[in-house]
XYZ file of C-alpha atoms in Angstrom:
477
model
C 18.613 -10.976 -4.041
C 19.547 -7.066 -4.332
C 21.740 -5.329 -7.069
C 23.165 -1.896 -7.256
C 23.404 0.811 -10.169
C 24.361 4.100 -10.670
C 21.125 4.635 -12.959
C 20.487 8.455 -12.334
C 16.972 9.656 -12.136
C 14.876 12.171 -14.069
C -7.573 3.508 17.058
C -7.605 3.721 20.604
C -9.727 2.466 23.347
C -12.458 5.480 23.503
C -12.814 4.693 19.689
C -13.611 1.064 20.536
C -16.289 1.830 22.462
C -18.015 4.651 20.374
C -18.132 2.212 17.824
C -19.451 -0.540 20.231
C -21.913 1.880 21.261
C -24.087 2.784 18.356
C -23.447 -0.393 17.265
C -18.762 -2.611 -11.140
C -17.376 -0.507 -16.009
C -14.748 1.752 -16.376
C -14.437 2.491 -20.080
C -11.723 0.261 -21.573
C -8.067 1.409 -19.926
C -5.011 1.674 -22.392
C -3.396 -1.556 -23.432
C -1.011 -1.157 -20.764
C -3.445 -1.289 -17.937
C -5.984 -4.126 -19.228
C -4.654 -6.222 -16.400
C -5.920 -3.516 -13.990
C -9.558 -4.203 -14.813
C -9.481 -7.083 -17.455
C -10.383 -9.632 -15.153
C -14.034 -8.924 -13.705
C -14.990 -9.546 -10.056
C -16.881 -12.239 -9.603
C -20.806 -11.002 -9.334
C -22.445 -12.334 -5.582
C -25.621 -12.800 -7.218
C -24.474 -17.083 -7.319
C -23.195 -17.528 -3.637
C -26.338 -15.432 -2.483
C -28.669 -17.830 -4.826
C -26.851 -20.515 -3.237
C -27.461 -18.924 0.570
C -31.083 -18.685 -0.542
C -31.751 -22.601 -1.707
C -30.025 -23.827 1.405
C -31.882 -21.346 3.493
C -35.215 -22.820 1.876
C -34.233 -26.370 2.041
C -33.126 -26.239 5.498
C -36.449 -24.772 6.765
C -38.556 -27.216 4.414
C -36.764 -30.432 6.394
C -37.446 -28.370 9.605
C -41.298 -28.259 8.597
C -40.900 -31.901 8.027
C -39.828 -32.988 10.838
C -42.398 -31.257 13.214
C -44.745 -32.556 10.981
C -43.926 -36.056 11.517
C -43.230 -35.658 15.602
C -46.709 -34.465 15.610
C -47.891 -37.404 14.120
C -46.155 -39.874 16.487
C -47.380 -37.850 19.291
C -43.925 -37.278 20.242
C -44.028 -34.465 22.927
C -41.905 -33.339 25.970
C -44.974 -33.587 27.851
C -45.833 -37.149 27.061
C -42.044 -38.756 27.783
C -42.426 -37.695 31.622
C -45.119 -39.257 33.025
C -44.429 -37.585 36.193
C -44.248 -33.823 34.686
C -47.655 -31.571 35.695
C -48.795 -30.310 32.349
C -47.819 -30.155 29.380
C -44.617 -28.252 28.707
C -44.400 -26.331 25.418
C -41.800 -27.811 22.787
C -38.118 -25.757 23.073
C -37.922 -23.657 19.688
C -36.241 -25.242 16.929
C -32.965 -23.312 15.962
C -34.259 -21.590 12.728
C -32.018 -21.884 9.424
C -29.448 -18.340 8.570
C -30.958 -15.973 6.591
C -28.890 -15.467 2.977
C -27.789 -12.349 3.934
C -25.958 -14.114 7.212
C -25.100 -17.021 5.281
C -22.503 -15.316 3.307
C -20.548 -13.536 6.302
C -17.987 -15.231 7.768
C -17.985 -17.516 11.386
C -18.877 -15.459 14.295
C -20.352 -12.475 11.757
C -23.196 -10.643 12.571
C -22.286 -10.377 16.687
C -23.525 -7.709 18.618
C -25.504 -4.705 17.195
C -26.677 -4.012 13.680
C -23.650 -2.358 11.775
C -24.157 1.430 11.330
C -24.351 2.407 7.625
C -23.489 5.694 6.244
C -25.660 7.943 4.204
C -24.893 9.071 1.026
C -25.805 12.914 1.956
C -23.074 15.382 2.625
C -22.871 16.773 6.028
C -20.644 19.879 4.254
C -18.967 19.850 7.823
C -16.220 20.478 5.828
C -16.079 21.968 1.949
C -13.003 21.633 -0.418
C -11.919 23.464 -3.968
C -10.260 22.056 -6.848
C -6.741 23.723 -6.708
C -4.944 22.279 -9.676
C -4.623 20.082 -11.929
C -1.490 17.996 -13.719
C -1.229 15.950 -16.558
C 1.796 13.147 -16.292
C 1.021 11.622 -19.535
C -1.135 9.035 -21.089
C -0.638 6.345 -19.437
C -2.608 5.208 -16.412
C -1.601 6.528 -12.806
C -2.158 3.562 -10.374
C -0.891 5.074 -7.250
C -0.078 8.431 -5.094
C 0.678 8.732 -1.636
C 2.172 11.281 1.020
C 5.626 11.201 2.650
C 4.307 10.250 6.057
C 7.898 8.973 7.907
C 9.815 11.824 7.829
C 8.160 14.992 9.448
C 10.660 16.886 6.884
C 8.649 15.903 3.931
C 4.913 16.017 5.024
C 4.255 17.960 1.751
C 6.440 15.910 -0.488
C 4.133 12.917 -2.778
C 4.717 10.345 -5.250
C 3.284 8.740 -7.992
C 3.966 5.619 -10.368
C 2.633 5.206 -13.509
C 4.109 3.207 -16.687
C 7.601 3.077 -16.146
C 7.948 6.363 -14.446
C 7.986 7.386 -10.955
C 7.457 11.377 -10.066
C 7.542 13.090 -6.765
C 5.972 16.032 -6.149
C 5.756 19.388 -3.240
C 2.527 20.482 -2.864
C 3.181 24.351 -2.761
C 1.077 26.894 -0.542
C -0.350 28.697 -3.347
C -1.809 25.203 -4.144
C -0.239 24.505 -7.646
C 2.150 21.007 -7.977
C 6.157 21.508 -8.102
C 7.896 18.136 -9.742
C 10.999 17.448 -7.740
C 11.957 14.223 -9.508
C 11.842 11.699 -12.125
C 12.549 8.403 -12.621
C 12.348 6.292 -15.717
C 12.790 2.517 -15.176
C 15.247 0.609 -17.515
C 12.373 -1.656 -18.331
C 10.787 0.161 -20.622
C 7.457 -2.268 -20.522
C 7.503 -2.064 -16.798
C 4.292 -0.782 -15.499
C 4.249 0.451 -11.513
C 1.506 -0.232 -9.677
C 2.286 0.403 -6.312
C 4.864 3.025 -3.790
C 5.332 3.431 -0.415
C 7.879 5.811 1.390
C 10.457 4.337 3.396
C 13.819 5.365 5.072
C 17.641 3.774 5.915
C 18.630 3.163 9.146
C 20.558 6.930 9.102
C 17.107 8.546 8.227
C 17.875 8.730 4.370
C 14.209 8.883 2.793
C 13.200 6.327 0.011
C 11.226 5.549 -2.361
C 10.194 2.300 -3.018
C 8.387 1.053 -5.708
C 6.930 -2.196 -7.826
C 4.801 -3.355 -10.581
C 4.402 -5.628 -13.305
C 7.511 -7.340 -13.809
C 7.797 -8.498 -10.310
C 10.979 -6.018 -9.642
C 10.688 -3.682 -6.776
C 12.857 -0.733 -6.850
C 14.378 1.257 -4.212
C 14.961 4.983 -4.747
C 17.544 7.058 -3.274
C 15.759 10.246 -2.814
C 18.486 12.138 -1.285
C 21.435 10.919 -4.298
C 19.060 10.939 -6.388
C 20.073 7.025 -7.729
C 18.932 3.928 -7.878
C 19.621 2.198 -4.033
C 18.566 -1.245 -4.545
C 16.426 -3.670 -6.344
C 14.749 -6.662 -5.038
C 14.020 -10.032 -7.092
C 11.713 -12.614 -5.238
C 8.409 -12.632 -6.131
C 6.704 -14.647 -9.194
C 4.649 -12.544 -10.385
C 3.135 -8.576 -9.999
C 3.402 -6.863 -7.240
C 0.247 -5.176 -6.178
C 1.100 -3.190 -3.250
C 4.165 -2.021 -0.788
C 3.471 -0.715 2.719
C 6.390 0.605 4.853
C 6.418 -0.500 8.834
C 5.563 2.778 10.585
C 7.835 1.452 13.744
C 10.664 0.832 11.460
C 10.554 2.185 8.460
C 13.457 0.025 7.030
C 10.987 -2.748 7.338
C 8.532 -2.950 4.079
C 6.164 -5.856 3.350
C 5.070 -6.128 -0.560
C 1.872 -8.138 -1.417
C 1.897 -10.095 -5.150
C -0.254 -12.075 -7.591
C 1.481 -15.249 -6.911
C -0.416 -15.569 -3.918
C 2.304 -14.529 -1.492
C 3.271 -11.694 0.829
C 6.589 -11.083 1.659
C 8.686 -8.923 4.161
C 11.938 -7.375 3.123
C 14.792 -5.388 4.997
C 15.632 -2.407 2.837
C 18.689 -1.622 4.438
C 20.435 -5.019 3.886
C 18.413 -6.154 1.084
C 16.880 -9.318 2.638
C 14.020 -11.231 2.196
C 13.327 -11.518 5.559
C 9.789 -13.961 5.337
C 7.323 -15.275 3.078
C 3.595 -15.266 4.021
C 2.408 -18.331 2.310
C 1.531 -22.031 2.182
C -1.259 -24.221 3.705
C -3.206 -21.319 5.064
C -2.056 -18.211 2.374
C -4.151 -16.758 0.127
C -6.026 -18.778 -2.773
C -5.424 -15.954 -5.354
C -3.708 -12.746 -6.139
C -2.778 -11.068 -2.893
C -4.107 -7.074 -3.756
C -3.539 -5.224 -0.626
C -1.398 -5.562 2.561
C -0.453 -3.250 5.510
C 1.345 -2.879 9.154
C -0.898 -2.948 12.482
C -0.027 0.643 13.571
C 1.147 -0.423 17.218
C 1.599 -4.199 17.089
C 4.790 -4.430 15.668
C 4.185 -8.094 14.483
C 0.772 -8.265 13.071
C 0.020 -7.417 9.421
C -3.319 -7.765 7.115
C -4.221 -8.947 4.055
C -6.431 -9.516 1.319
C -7.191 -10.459 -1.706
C -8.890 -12.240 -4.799
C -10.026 -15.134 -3.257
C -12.415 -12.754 -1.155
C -10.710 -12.881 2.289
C -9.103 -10.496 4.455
C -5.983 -12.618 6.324
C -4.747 -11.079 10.068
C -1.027 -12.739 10.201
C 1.691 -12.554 13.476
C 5.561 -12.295 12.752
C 5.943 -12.665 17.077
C 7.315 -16.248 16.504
C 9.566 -15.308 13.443
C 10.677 -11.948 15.204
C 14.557 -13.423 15.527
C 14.587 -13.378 11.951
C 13.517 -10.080 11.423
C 16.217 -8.791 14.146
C 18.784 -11.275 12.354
C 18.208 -9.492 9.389
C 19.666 -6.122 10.368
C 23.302 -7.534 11.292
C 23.049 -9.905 8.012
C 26.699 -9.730 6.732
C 26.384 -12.693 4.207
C 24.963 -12.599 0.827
C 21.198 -11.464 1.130
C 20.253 -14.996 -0.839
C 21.991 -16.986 1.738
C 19.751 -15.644 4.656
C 17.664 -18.101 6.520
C 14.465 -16.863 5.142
C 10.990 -18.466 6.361
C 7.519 -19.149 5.532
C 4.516 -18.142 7.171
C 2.013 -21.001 6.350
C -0.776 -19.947 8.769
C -2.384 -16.707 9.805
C -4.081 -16.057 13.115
C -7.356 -15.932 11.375
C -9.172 -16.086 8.284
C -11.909 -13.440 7.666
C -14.810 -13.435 5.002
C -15.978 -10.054 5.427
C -16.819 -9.435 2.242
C -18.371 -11.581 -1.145
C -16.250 -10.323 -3.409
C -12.398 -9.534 -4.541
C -11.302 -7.213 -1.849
C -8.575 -4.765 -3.048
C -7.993 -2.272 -0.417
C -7.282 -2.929 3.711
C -5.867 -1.017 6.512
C -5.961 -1.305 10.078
C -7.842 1.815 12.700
C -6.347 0.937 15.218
C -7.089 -2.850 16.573
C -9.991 -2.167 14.106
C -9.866 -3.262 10.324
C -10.697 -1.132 7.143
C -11.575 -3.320 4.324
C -12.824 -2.277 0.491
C -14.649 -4.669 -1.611
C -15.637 -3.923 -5.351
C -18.878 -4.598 -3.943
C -18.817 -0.843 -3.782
C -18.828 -0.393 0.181
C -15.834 -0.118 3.090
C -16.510 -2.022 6.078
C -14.801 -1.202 9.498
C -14.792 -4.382 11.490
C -12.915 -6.102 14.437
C -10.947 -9.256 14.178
C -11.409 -11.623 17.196
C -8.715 -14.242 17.064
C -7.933 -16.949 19.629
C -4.683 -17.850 20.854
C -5.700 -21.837 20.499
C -4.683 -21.882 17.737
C -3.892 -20.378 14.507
C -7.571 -19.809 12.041
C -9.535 -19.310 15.029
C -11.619 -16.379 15.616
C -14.661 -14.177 14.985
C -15.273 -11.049 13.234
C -17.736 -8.203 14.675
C -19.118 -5.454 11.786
C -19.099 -2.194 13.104
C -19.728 0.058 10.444
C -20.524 0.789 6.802
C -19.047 3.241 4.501
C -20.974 2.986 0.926
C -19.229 3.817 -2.505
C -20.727 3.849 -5.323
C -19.753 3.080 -8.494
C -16.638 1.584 -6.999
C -17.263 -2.009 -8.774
C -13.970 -2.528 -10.896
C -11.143 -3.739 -8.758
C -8.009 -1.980 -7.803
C -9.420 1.078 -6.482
C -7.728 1.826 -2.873
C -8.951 4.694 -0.233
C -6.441 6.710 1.905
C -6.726 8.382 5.304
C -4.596 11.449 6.992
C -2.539 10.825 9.422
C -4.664 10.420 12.376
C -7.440 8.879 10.780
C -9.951 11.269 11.134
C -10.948 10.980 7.251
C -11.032 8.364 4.371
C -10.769 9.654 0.687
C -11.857 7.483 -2.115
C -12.327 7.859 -6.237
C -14.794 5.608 -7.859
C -14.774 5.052 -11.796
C -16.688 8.053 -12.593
C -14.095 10.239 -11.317
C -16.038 11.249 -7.716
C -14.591 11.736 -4.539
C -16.451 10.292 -1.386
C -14.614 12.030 1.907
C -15.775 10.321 5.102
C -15.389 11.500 8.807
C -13.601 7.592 9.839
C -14.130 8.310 13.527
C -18.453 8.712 13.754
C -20.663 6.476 14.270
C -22.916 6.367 11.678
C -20.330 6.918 9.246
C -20.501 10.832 7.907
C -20.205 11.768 4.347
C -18.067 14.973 4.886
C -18.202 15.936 1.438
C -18.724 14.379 -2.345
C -15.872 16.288 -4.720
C -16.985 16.375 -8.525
C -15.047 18.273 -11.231
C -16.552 18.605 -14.789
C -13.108 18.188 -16.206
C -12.472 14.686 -14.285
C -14.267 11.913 -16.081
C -11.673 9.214 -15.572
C -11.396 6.250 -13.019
C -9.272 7.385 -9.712
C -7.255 4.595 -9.073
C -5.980 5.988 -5.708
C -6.455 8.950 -3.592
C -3.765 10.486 -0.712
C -4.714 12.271 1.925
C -2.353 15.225 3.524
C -0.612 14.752 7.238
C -3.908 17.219 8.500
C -6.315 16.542 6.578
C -6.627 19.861 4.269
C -5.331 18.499 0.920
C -6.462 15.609 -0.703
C -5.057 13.997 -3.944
C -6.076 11.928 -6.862
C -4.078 10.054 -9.518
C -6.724 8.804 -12.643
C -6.318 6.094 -15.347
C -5.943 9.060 -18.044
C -2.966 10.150 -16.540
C -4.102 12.693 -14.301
C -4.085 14.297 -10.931
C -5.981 16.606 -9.366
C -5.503 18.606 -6.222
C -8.169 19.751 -3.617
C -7.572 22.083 -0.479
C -9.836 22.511 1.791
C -11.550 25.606 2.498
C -10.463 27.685 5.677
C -8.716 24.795 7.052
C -8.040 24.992 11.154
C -4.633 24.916 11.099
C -3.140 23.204 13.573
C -6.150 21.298 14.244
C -4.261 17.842 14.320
């Protein structure tokens, strides 16, 4: 459903085989953002106590057992008579160490992962530009205008019941463009992404607490369009690169859904025997694959999901003439595969390429491939490539950003640090660690400019801070 108002408005292949190659608190938040950290993630200390025992038990039955074959005089040797010597007994499959135990099916294949070192390679070195307070209350997301090449230097943010963009100016100071102030006064946005019409009109789109997302007219500087669905939050929005009409929202009642901005459809609904078991916190778009999408969440899986037999739908949706509520919408029950990467809630993925980018408040980023089966739907493996470590990154809802092309990942931890990592080596690089004395807060999100040479961060006190880097190679990108 979709209502109108006037309310005005204050990877490729050569990666694939480089990897394959060298193969938790934040000081209490305001009242308005206890949900944000309220709940605490669930400590792995039990499941790996758990891996442990059945480790131990399973090789004490093994010892048992050889113990009593010897006794029988049970032997390869002795059951062929006709056999020349004795042949030594086959080894005995041994039992899965904890630290496999907790990784998924088909984990651990192929090399070691390659971890990252905490030491800066100062490859390249940034400065703090600015700095602009919003307000008090918390700032839960930022990101660049990456669909329209008009407004590479344009950014949002959404905090409280406000949403603010933003031109990054040359000199390196913050210009506010616009401001909107939701009707809901006790609304609380968690979440943006940057979309556009079909006629190349940029918007804004936005959601929170209340469940509402909001679509903002950037150009009219209005309201476009709100969309009523989900049950519950909404804990992140990511816009279809391919078409950027297309925008997929993932929520705390479990569910992921895909909406056509443009006509105001809910177009499907990713849920059902095989959804998630808890709240959904983090969805996005495979970057070429126009029908596969990831997602994760609080029940400590990362989900890889295909749209290819629900495509009609989507197309359906663009020449949709009815009443957006009387569109055929359908569920999604069952995704291609079902990934425990990580042992924890995992708040943050995106895809490299055929690759997978996933954050865990285990304090780490893991860059992993899915291997799913065309059998049938939950079938697969998972291969660990690499290892990005973050420290101090063990409250939940704290997401990393990349540039454009990938070549770096920018993440805040709790402490107010920013780790910037060169995505593309193997081992991970630490490009750089950015402290300021003055930043002391939680960064719930970082953005990362079109090249590379500006990097963002919105904090839980209200914040955010600008860095450029130093002697940038323009043009690099």
């Amino acid at each position: 459903m979709s209502n109108s108002t006037d309310d005005e408005w204050m990877m490729d292949s050569n990666v694939k085989k480089q990897y394959k190659s060298h193969l938790k608190n934040a000081t209490t938040p305001e009242p308005d953002s206890l949900r944000r950290s309220q709940r605490k993630p669930i400590t792995p200390a039990a499941s790996a106590a758990a891996a442990s025992a059945a480790a131990a038990a399973a090789a004490k039955a093994l010892a048992e057992k050889k113990a009593k074959e010897k006794e029988k005089g049970k032997g390869k040797g002795k059951e062929d008579e006709n056999q020349k010597g004795e042949e030594k007994e086959a080894p005995e499959p041994q039992p899965l160490a904890a630290r496999m135990a907790r990784l998924g099916p088909g984990q651990g294949l192929g090399c070691e992962a390659a971890v990252g070192t905490l030491t800066p390679s100062k490859s390249r070195e940034y400065r703090l530009c600015s700095k602009h307070n919003e307000g008090k209350r918390p700032l839960y997301a930022i990101g660049f205008n990456f669909i329209d090449a008009r407004y590479y230097d344009v950014f949002a943010t959404v905090g409280g019941n406000r949403v603010t963009t933003y031109r990054g100016l040359p000199d390196g100071n913050l210009a506010i463009l616009q401001s909107y102030i939701d009707e809901d006064n006790l609304q609380s946005f968690y979440t943006l992404s940057w979309a556009s019409d079909l006629d190349g009109t940029p918007l804004l789109v936005a959601g929170g607490g209340n469940g509402v997302i909001r679509v903002i007219n950037c150009a009219t500087e209005k309201l476009f369009k709100s969309f009523v669905g989900h049950g519950d939050s909404i804990n992140e929005i990511r816009t279809q690169p391919l078409k950027p009409s297309l925008f997929i929202s993932a929520s705390k009642d479990e569910s992921v859904r895909l909406w056509n901005v443009h006509t105001g459809i809910c177009i499907l609904i990713f849920a059902g025997g095989g959804g998630h078991r808890n709240e959904v916190l983090s969805v996005d778009f495979h970057p070429s694959d126009i029908y596969r999408i990831a997602s994760c969440g609080m029940d400590n899986t990362v989900k890889i999901w295909s749209m290819k037999e629900f495509w009609p739908y989507v197309e359906k949706s663009f020449t949709w003439t009815d009443l957006p509520s009387k569109f055929p919408t359908k569920y999604v029950q069952f995704p291609l595969m079902t990934a425990v990467v990580h042992a924890n809630y995992v708040d943050c993925t995106r895809w490299l390429g055929d690759f997978v980018l996933s954050k865990s408040v285990d304090s780490e980023i893991v860059l992993w491939e899915p291997k799913t089966k065309d059998q049938g739907p939950g079938e697969g493996s998972i291969d660990v490539l690499q290892k990005y470590p973050v420290p101090e990154t063990d409250i939940w809802f704290i997401k990393f950003s990349c540039d454009f092309h990938f070549n770096q990942l920018a993440i805040g931890n709790r402490e107010g640090k920013i780790f910037v990592w060169e995505v593309q080596a193997s081992p991970p690089v630490l490009i750089a660690k950015l402290v300021s004395q003055s930043c002391r807060s939680a960064i719930r999100q970082t953005a990362v400019s079109f090249d590379g040479s500006t990097i963002l961060a919105c904090c839980e006190d209200g914040s955010i801070y600008r860095w450029d880097e130093v002697d940038h190679p323009k043009g690099k990108n």
